[in-house]
Coordinates of C-alpha atoms and ligand atoms in Angstrom, one line a residue:
M29 CA -10.6 1.3 25.6
T30 CA -11.8 -0.1 21.9
V31 CA -9.2 0.5 19.6
I32 CA -10.4 2.1 16.6
T33 CA -8.3 3.5 13.5
R34 CA -8.7 5.2 10.5
F35 CA -7.3 5.5 7.2
A36 CA -8.0 9.2 5.6
P37 CA -6.9 9.5 1.9
S38 CA -7.6 12.7 0.1
P39 CA -9.3 11.3 -3.0
T40 CA -7.7 13.6 -5.4
G41 CA -5.6 10.7 -7.0
T42 CA -4.8 7.1 -7.0
L43 CA -3.1 5.6 -3.6
H44 CA 0.7 4.8 -4.1
V45 CA 2.7 2.4 -1.7
G46 CA 3.4 4.9 1.2
N47 CA -0.3 5.4 1.4
L48 CA -1.0 2.0 0.9
R49 CA 1.2 1.1 3.8
T50 CA -0.5 3.3 6.2
A51 CA -3.9 1.9 5.4
L52 CA -2.2 -1.7 6.0
H53 CA -0.9 -0.5 9.3
N54 CA -4.2 1.0 10.4
W55 CA -6.0 -2.3 9.6
L56 CA -3.4 -4.4 11.2
F57 CA -3.1 -2.4 14.9
A58 CA -6.8 -2.4 14.5
K59 CA -7.0 -5.8 13.9
R60 CA -4.1 -6.9 16.5
H61 CA -6.5 -5.4 19.2
G62 CA -9.8 -6.4 17.9
G63 CA -10.9 -2.8 17.3
R64 CA -12.4 -1.1 14.1
F65 CA -10.8 0.2 11.0
L66 CA -12.5 3.1 9.2
L67 CA -11.9 4.6 5.8
R68 CA -12.6 8.0 5.7
I69 CA -12.6 10.2 2.7
D70 CA -10.9 13.8 3.1
D71 CA -13.0 15.2 0.2
T72 CA -13.0 19.0 1.9
D73 CA -11.2 19.8 -1.6
A74 CA -14.5 20.0 -3.6
E75 CA -12.2 20.8 -7.0
R76 CA -9.4 18.5 -6.5
S77 CA -11.3 15.5 -5.1
E78 CA -12.7 13.0 -7.6
E79 CA -15.6 10.1 -7.6
R80 CA -13.4 7.9 -9.8
H81 CA -10.5 8.1 -7.5
I82 CA -13.2 7.1 -4.6
D83 CA -13.8 4.3 -6.6
A84 CA -10.4 3.4 -6.9
I85 CA -9.5 3.9 -3.3
R86 CA -12.2 1.3 -2.4
A87 CA -11.3 -1.0 -4.8
D88 CA -7.8 -0.8 -3.9
L89 CA -8.3 -2.0 -0.2
A90 CA -10.9 -4.3 -1.5
W91 CA -7.4 -5.9 -3.4
M92 CA -5.1 -5.9 -0.7
G93 CA -7.9 -7.4 1.6
L94 CA -8.4 -4.5 3.8
A95 CA -12.2 -4.2 4.3
P96 CA -13.0 -1.2 6.4
D97 CA -15.3 -1.5 8.9
A98 CA -17.3 1.7 7.9
E99 CA -17.1 4.6 5.5
E100 CA -17.1 8.4 6.7
R101 CA -16.9 11.4 3.9
Q102 CA -16.1 14.6 5.0
S103 CA -18.3 16.3 2.5
A104 CA -21.2 15.0 4.2
R105 CA -20.4 16.7 7.4
F106 CA -19.7 20.2 6.4
D107 CA -22.9 21.4 9.1
R108 CA -21.1 19.3 11.7
Y109 CA -18.0 21.4 11.0
Q110 CA -19.6 24.5 11.1
E111 CA -21.1 23.8 14.1
R112 CA -17.6 23.1 16.0
F113 CA -16.1 26.2 14.3
A114 CA -18.7 28.6 15.6
E115 CA -17.8 27.3 19.2
L116 CA -14.3 27.9 18.6
R117 CA -14.9 31.6 17.4
A118 CA -17.2 32.3 20.1
A119 CA -14.3 30.8 22.4
G120 CA -11.7 33.2 20.4
R121 CA -9.8 30.0 19.5
V122 CA -10.5 31.0 15.8
Y123 CA -10.2 34.2 14.0
P124 CA -10.7 35.8 10.8
A125 CA -7.5 37.1 9.2
Y126 CA -7.5 39.6 6.1
E127 CA -4.0 39.1 4.6
T128 CA -3.5 37.9 0.9
A129 CA -1.2 35.6 0.1
Q130 CA 1.1 38.0 -1.5
E131 CA 1.0 39.9 1.7
L132 CA 1.6 36.8 3.6
E133 CA 4.6 35.9 1.0
L134 CA 6.3 39.3 1.9
K135 CA 5.8 39.3 5.5
R136 CA 7.6 35.7 5.6
K137 CA 10.4 36.9 3.1
I138 CA 11.1 39.8 5.2
L139 CA 11.6 37.4 8.1
L140 CA 13.7 35.3 6.4
G141 CA 15.9 38.4 5.3
R142 CA 16.4 38.8 8.9
G143 CA 17.2 35.4 9.6
L144 CA 14.2 35.0 12.0
P145 CA 11.5 31.9 11.9
P146 CA 8.8 33.0 9.3
I147 CA 6.2 32.6 11.9
Y148 CA 2.6 34.7 11.4
D149 CA 2.7 37.6 13.4
R150 CA -0.8 37.7 14.0
A151 CA -1.7 41.2 13.2
A152 CA -5.2 40.2 12.1
L153 CA -5.6 39.8 16.3
G154 CA -4.8 43.0 16.4
L155 CA -7.5 44.3 14.6
S156 CA -10.3 46.2 16.0
D157 CA -13.8 45.0 15.3
T158 CA -14.5 48.3 13.4
E159 CA -11.5 47.7 11.4
C160 CA -12.8 44.1 10.4
A161 CA -15.8 45.5 9.4
R162 CA -14.4 48.2 7.1
L163 CA -12.4 45.4 5.6
E164 CA -15.8 43.7 5.2
A165 CA -17.6 46.4 3.7
D166 CA -15.1 47.0 1.1
G167 CA -15.5 43.0 0.2
V168 CA -12.3 41.6 1.8
K169 CA -13.5 38.3 2.5
P170 CA -11.2 36.7 5.5
H171 CA -9.7 33.2 5.9
W172 CA -9.8 32.0 9.5
R173 CA -6.6 31.3 11.7
F174 CA -6.7 28.7 14.8
R175 CA -5.0 30.6 18.1
L176 CA -2.5 28.3 19.3
D177 CA -2.3 28.9 23.1
T178 CA 1.0 29.2 24.8
S179 CA 1.0 25.9 26.9
A180 CA 3.9 23.6 25.0
I181 CA 2.7 20.4 23.3
E182 CA 3.7 17.4 24.6
W183 CA 2.7 13.3 23.4
D184 CA 4.3 10.5 23.8
D185 CA 4.3 9.3 19.7
L186 CA 4.0 5.4 19.6
V187 CA 6.8 5.2 17.1
R188 CA 9.3 8.4 17.7
G189 CA 8.7 8.4 21.4
P190 CA 8.3 11.8 23.5
Q191 CA 7.7 14.6 21.4
R192 CA 7.7 18.4 22.3
F193 CA 6.8 21.6 20.5
D194 CA 6.7 25.0 21.4
P195 CA 3.6 26.7 20.0
A196 CA 5.6 30.1 20.2
A197 CA 7.6 28.8 17.2
M198 CA 4.5 27.8 15.3
S199 CA 2.2 29.9 13.0
D200 CA -1.5 30.2 14.2
P201 CA -2.7 27.4 11.2
V202 CA -5.0 28.7 8.5
V203 CA -8.2 26.2 9.3
R204 CA -10.7 27.7 6.6
R205 CA -10.3 29.7 3.4
A206 CA -12.1 33.1 2.5
D207 CA -14.2 31.0 0.7
G208 CA -15.5 29.1 3.5
S209 CA -13.7 25.8 2.3
W210 CA -12.1 24.0 4.7
L211 CA -8.7 22.9 4.9
Y212 CA -7.6 19.6 6.1
L213 CA -6.5 20.0 9.9
L214 CA -9.5 21.3 12.1
P215 CA -12.3 18.5 10.1
S216 CA -9.7 16.0 10.8
V217 CA -9.8 16.5 14.4
I218 CA -13.4 17.1 14.7
D219 CA -13.9 13.6 12.7
D220 CA -11.2 11.8 14.9
A221 CA -13.0 13.5 18.2
D222 CA -16.8 12.3 16.6
M223 CA -15.8 8.7 15.7
G224 CA -13.7 7.9 19.1
I225 CA -10.6 7.2 17.0
S226 CA -8.2 6.2 19.4
H227 CA -5.2 5.9 17.0
V228 CA -4.2 8.0 14.5
V229 CA -1.7 6.2 12.4
R230 CA 0.1 8.6 9.6
G231 CA 3.6 9.3 8.1
E232 CA 5.9 11.7 9.9
D233 CA 5.1 14.1 7.5
H234 CA 2.4 14.9 9.7
V235 CA 4.2 15.7 12.9
S236 CA 4.1 19.2 13.2
N237 CA 0.1 19.0 12.0
T238 CA 0.0 16.5 15.1
A239 CA 1.2 19.8 17.2
S240 CA -1.4 22.1 15.9
Q241 CA -4.1 19.5 16.4
L242 CA -3.3 18.5 19.7
Q243 CA -4.4 22.1 20.8
M244 CA -7.6 21.8 18.5
F245 CA -8.7 18.7 20.6
A246 CA -8.1 20.4 23.9
A247 CA -9.9 23.3 22.4
L248 CA -12.9 21.2 21.4
G249 CA -12.8 19.8 24.9
A250 CA -12.2 16.2 23.2
Q251 CA -9.7 13.5 24.5
P252 CA -6.8 13.3 21.7
P253 CA -6.0 10.1 20.4
R254 CA -2.9 8.6 20.6
F255 CA -0.8 8.9 17.5
A256 CA 2.2 6.7 15.4
H257 CA 3.9 8.8 13.0
E258 CA 6.2 6.2 10.6
A259 CA 8.9 6.8 8.8
L260 CA 8.2 7.6 5.1
L261 CA 9.3 5.3 2.4
T262 CA 12.3 5.7 0.7
G263 CA 12.7 4.2 -3.2
N264 CA 16.4 2.1 -4.0
E265 CA 17.8 5.7 -4.8
G266 CA 17.7 6.4 -1.1
K267 CA 15.2 9.3 -1.5
L268 CA 11.1 9.3 -1.8
S269 CA 11.1 9.0 -5.7
K270 CA 8.6 9.7 -8.6
R271 CA 8.8 6.0 -9.0
L272 CA 7.6 5.4 -5.7
G273 CA 4.8 7.8 -5.9
S274 CA 3.4 6.4 -8.8
L275 CA 3.4 3.0 -8.0
G276 CA -0.1 2.0 -7.0
V277 CA -2.4 -1.1 -6.8
D278 CA -2.4 -1.1 -11.0
H279 CA 0.9 -1.3 -11.3
F280 CA 1.4 -4.0 -9.0
R281 CA -1.4 -6.1 -10.4
E282 CA -0.1 -6.0 -13.7
T283 CA 3.3 -6.9 -13.0
G284 CA 1.6 -10.2 -11.1
I285 CA 2.1 -9.2 -7.8
E286 CA -0.1 -10.7 -5.0
P287 CA -1.6 -8.9 -2.6
Q288 CA -0.6 -11.2 0.2
A289 CA 3.1 -10.2 -1.2
L290 CA 2.5 -6.5 -0.5
L291 CA 0.9 -7.3 2.9
A292 CA 3.8 -9.5 3.8
L293 CA 6.4 -6.6 2.8
L294 CA 5.1 -3.5 3.6
G295 CA 3.9 -5.2 7.2
R296 CA 7.3 -5.6 8.0
L297 CA 9.2 -3.1 6.3
G298 CA 10.8 -0.4 8.9
T299 CA 10.3 -2.9 11.4
S300 CA 12.9 -5.2 13.0
D301 CA 11.2 -8.4 12.3
P302 CA 12.1 -10.2 8.9
V303 CA 10.1 -9.8 5.9
E304 CA 8.2 -13.3 5.6
P305 CA 6.3 -15.0 2.8
F306 CA 2.9 -15.0 4.7
V307 CA 0.1 -16.2 2.5
D308 CA -2.5 -15.5 5.4
A309 CA -2.4 -12.2 7.2
A310 CA -2.9 -13.6 10.5
P311 CA 0.8 -13.8 11.6
L312 CA 1.3 -10.3 10.3
I313 CA -1.6 -9.0 12.8
E314 CA -0.1 -10.9 15.4
S315 CA 3.0 -9.5 15.3
F316 CA 2.3 -5.9 15.0
D317 CA 3.3 -3.6 17.2
F318 CA 4.9 0.3 17.3
A319 CA 7.7 -0.6 19.2
R320 CA 9.0 -2.7 16.7
F321 CA 9.3 0.4 14.4
G322 CA 12.3 2.1 13.7
R323 CA 12.4 5.7 13.0
A324 CA 14.8 5.0 9.9
P325 CA 13.3 6.0 6.6
A326 CA 12.3 2.3 5.1
R327 CA 13.6 1.1 1.7
F328 CA 11.1 -0.2 -0.6
D329 CA 12.7 -2.5 -3.2
E330 CA 10.5 -3.9 -6.0
A331 CA 13.3 -6.5 -6.2
E332 CA 12.2 -7.8 -2.6
L333 CA 8.8 -7.5 -3.4
A334 CA 9.3 -9.5 -6.6
A335 CA 11.0 -12.3 -4.5
I336 CA 8.2 -12.4 -1.5
N337 CA 5.6 -12.8 -4.4
A338 CA 7.5 -15.5 -5.8
K339 CA 7.5 -17.5 -2.4
I340 CA 3.8 -16.8 -2.0
V341 CA 3.0 -17.9 -5.7
H342 CA 4.7 -21.1 -4.4
Q343 CA 2.7 -21.5 -1.8
L344 CA -1.1 -20.5 -3.4
R345 CA -3.5 -23.1 -3.2
F346 CA -5.3 -23.8 -6.6
D347 CA -8.7 -22.9 -5.3
A348 CA -7.0 -19.7 -4.7
V349 CA -5.8 -19.0 -8.3
R350 CA -8.3 -21.5 -10.2
D351 CA -10.3 -18.4 -11.9
R352 CA -6.8 -16.9 -13.2
L353 CA -5.8 -20.2 -14.8
P354 CA -6.2 -21.6 -18.4
D355 CA -9.5 -23.3 -17.9
R356 CA -8.4 -27.0 -18.6
M357 CA -5.8 -26.5 -16.2
T358 CA -6.2 -28.9 -13.2
A359 CA -5.3 -29.0 -9.6
A360 CA -2.3 -31.5 -10.1
A361 CA -1.4 -29.0 -13.3
W362 CA -0.9 -25.8 -10.9
E363 CA 0.4 -28.0 -8.1
A364 CA 3.5 -29.4 -10.7
I365 CA 4.0 -25.8 -12.4
R366 CA 3.8 -23.6 -9.2
P367 CA 7.2 -24.0 -8.0
N368 CA 8.5 -22.6 -11.1
L369 CA 6.6 -19.5 -11.2
T370 CA 7.5 -16.0 -9.9
S371 CA 3.7 -15.0 -10.9
V372 CA 0.6 -16.8 -11.5
G373 CA 0.1 -15.1 -14.9
E374 CA 2.8 -17.5 -16.0
A375 CA 1.3 -20.5 -15.4
R376 CA -0.6 -19.8 -18.4
D377 CA 2.9 -20.4 -20.3
W378 CA 3.7 -23.5 -18.7
W379 CA 0.4 -24.5 -19.2
S380 CA 0.7 -23.9 -23.2
V381 CA 4.2 -26.3 -23.2
V382 CA 2.1 -29.3 -21.8
E383 CA -1.0 -28.9 -24.4
G384 CA 1.5 -27.7 -26.8
P385 CA 2.1 -27.4 -29.9
I386 CA 5.9 -26.9 -29.0
E387 CA 8.9 -26.4 -30.9
S388 CA 11.9 -28.1 -30.3
L389 CA 15.1 -28.6 -32.5
P390 CA 17.2 -31.3 -31.4
A391 CA 20.6 -31.9 -32.1
E392 CA 21.9 -34.1 -34.3
E393 CA 23.6 -36.4 -31.9
D394 CA 20.6 -36.8 -30.0
R395 CA 18.6 -38.0 -32.5
A396 CA 19.2 -41.7 -32.1
F397 CA 18.8 -41.1 -28.8
L398 CA 15.4 -39.8 -28.9
A399 CA 13.8 -42.8 -31.3
E400 CA 15.2 -45.1 -28.5
A401 CA 13.5 -42.9 -26.2
A402 CA 10.1 -42.6 -28.4
A403 CA 10.2 -46.5 -28.3
A404 CA 10.7 -47.0 -24.8
A405 CA 7.7 -44.3 -24.1
A406 CA 5.7 -46.5 -25.9
M407 CA 6.2 -49.5 -23.7
I408 CA 5.9 -48.4 -20.3
D409 CA 2.9 -48.1 -17.5
W410 CA 2.1 -44.2 -18.1
S411 CA -0.1 -44.5 -15.1
A412 CA 2.7 -45.0 -12.3
D413 CA 5.7 -42.1 -12.4
P414 CA 6.4 -42.3 -16.1
W415 CA 9.4 -40.4 -15.8
A416 CA 10.9 -42.6 -13.6
Q417 CA 10.6 -45.7 -15.8
L418 CA 11.6 -44.2 -18.9
T419 CA 14.5 -42.3 -17.7
S420 CA 15.6 -45.6 -16.0
A421 CA 14.8 -47.7 -19.1
L422 CA 16.9 -45.2 -21.2
K423 CA 19.7 -44.9 -18.9
E424 CA 20.0 -49.0 -19.1
G425 CA 19.6 -49.1 -22.9
T426 CA 22.0 -46.2 -23.9
G427 CA 24.3 -45.5 -20.9
R428 CA 23.5 -42.0 -20.9
K429 CA 23.1 -40.5 -17.4
G430 CA 23.1 -37.0 -16.2
R431 CA 22.7 -34.0 -18.5
A432 CA 23.3 -36.1 -21.5
L433 CA 20.2 -38.2 -20.5
F434 CA 17.8 -35.7 -18.7
L435 CA 18.4 -32.7 -21.3
P436 CA 17.6 -34.2 -24.5
L437 CA 14.6 -35.2 -23.4
R438 CA 13.4 -32.2 -21.6
L439 CA 14.2 -30.2 -24.8
A440 CA 12.1 -32.7 -26.9
L441 CA 9.2 -32.4 -24.6
T442 CA 8.9 -29.1 -23.4
G443 CA 11.0 -27.3 -26.1
R444 CA 13.0 -25.4 -23.3
E445 CA 16.0 -26.1 -21.5
H446 CA 14.6 -25.4 -17.8
G447 CA 11.3 -25.7 -16.5
P448 CA 9.0 -27.7 -14.0
D449 CA 10.5 -31.4 -12.5
M450 CA 9.5 -33.4 -15.5
A451 CA 8.5 -36.3 -13.2
A452 CA 5.3 -33.8 -12.2
L453 CA 5.3 -32.1 -16.0
L454 CA 5.5 -35.7 -18.0
P455 CA 1.9 -37.2 -16.6
L456 CA 0.2 -33.6 -17.2
I457 CA 2.1 -34.1 -21.3
G458 CA 0.9 -37.7 -21.3
K459 CA 1.6 -40.3 -23.5
E460 CA -0.1 -39.2 -26.6
R461 CA 1.6 -36.1 -27.2
A462 CA 4.9 -37.3 -25.2
L463 CA 5.3 -40.1 -27.9
E464 CA 4.3 -37.4 -31.0
R465 CA 7.3 -35.0 -29.3
L466 CA 9.8 -37.5 -28.9
G467 CA 8.6 -39.2 -32.3
A468 CA 8.4 -35.9 -34.1
S469 CA 12.2 -35.2 -33.2
T470 CA 13.8 -38.3 -34.7
Ligands
LIG520 N1 -6.0 13.2 4.3 C1 -4.7 13.4 5.1 C2 -3.8 13.0 3.9 O1 -3.9 12.2 3.2 C3 -5.0 12.4 6.2 C4 -3.9 12.5 7.4 C5 -4.4 11.9 8.4 O2 -4.1 10.7 8.2 O3 -4.6 12.4 9.1 O4 -2.7 13.5 4.2

């Protein structure tokens, strides 16, 4: 069997971290099995779908490195939906219903008031042709429902295990509005069947949709895909928070998060595998397996993401980041500075420390020591580990050691108390600037 997955966002807004995770898992699963990963734009809702959101979705996937093998668009397939809808209608699996939203709401309230589940009573199925014709002559346009049949609905979910639904406890779902526009359920099934989707990977908020959709596959004579419904993400507060819903690629990029960090975290979150700072997606792909996913909500923690991000930045090669670094910054400089970064953007800051100017105000009691340091720095061989030479000369000459030896030097040379390894930094600062900084301090 060829594995084909699809990520099917509705372009009514920007992708949030939960969507990004769904996209990633679809991609990982397809890659794991040498399959294909489709991007399907669910833009049946013409009013709420916007071109700019589609562009943003493509850009977000590109940033994450999740290149779709093909892109499909529901708005280009309305004729096909009409065709299959006509078949279902002829077979009596979709039927017109004429209730207004208010009438349906009233029915719901009455049932709930009696302590009964608010299941649609199928009153529309009882209408005769004449009654339907009369309603339509009066200008009432029907919406359309899919008629569920009575056989029990079962599937073995790749994450949730065996699932069973009783159609008697479900309402016939509305699949088409009175204005002819499509709701999500049926077009999705028609697409999944036509596009040979082998695995539908999505959030557990779709579980009850799957129950209806399985009957639609059967009614269309199509083999249903396998389903994996993943537990939703929660924020630190323990709930699917507003904040989580607002976190998208723009936010991550602005805060210096690398796509690899997002992949590393979202690829493993909710699984029994540890989150590891993979710079390359290969190990994530190899280990991706729905059997490793738990059913408990997975907690997305921005602090964990930042920590993974730092570990990834520490591994990034110069070539991979060069176009985001200051022009004159070299590979040696990147390697010296990298271990101190939590984001690539901070390299600019450290590079400005290297290039200067810097500000440092030495303590009174260090002035004589720094004058000696300036003299020593003029003598050493700058082509071979100048920091080791400088500090050992000063250790011998002044008797200082440890913090008393290193800190005044670091402060005078960088203007800061902490930072990258001085042995790596000093050659970048170079003789001229070092002499100037040490001299200026005296
Ligand atoms: N457009 C649907 C959504 O964004 C797709 C769900 C699915 O994957 O089938 O929720």
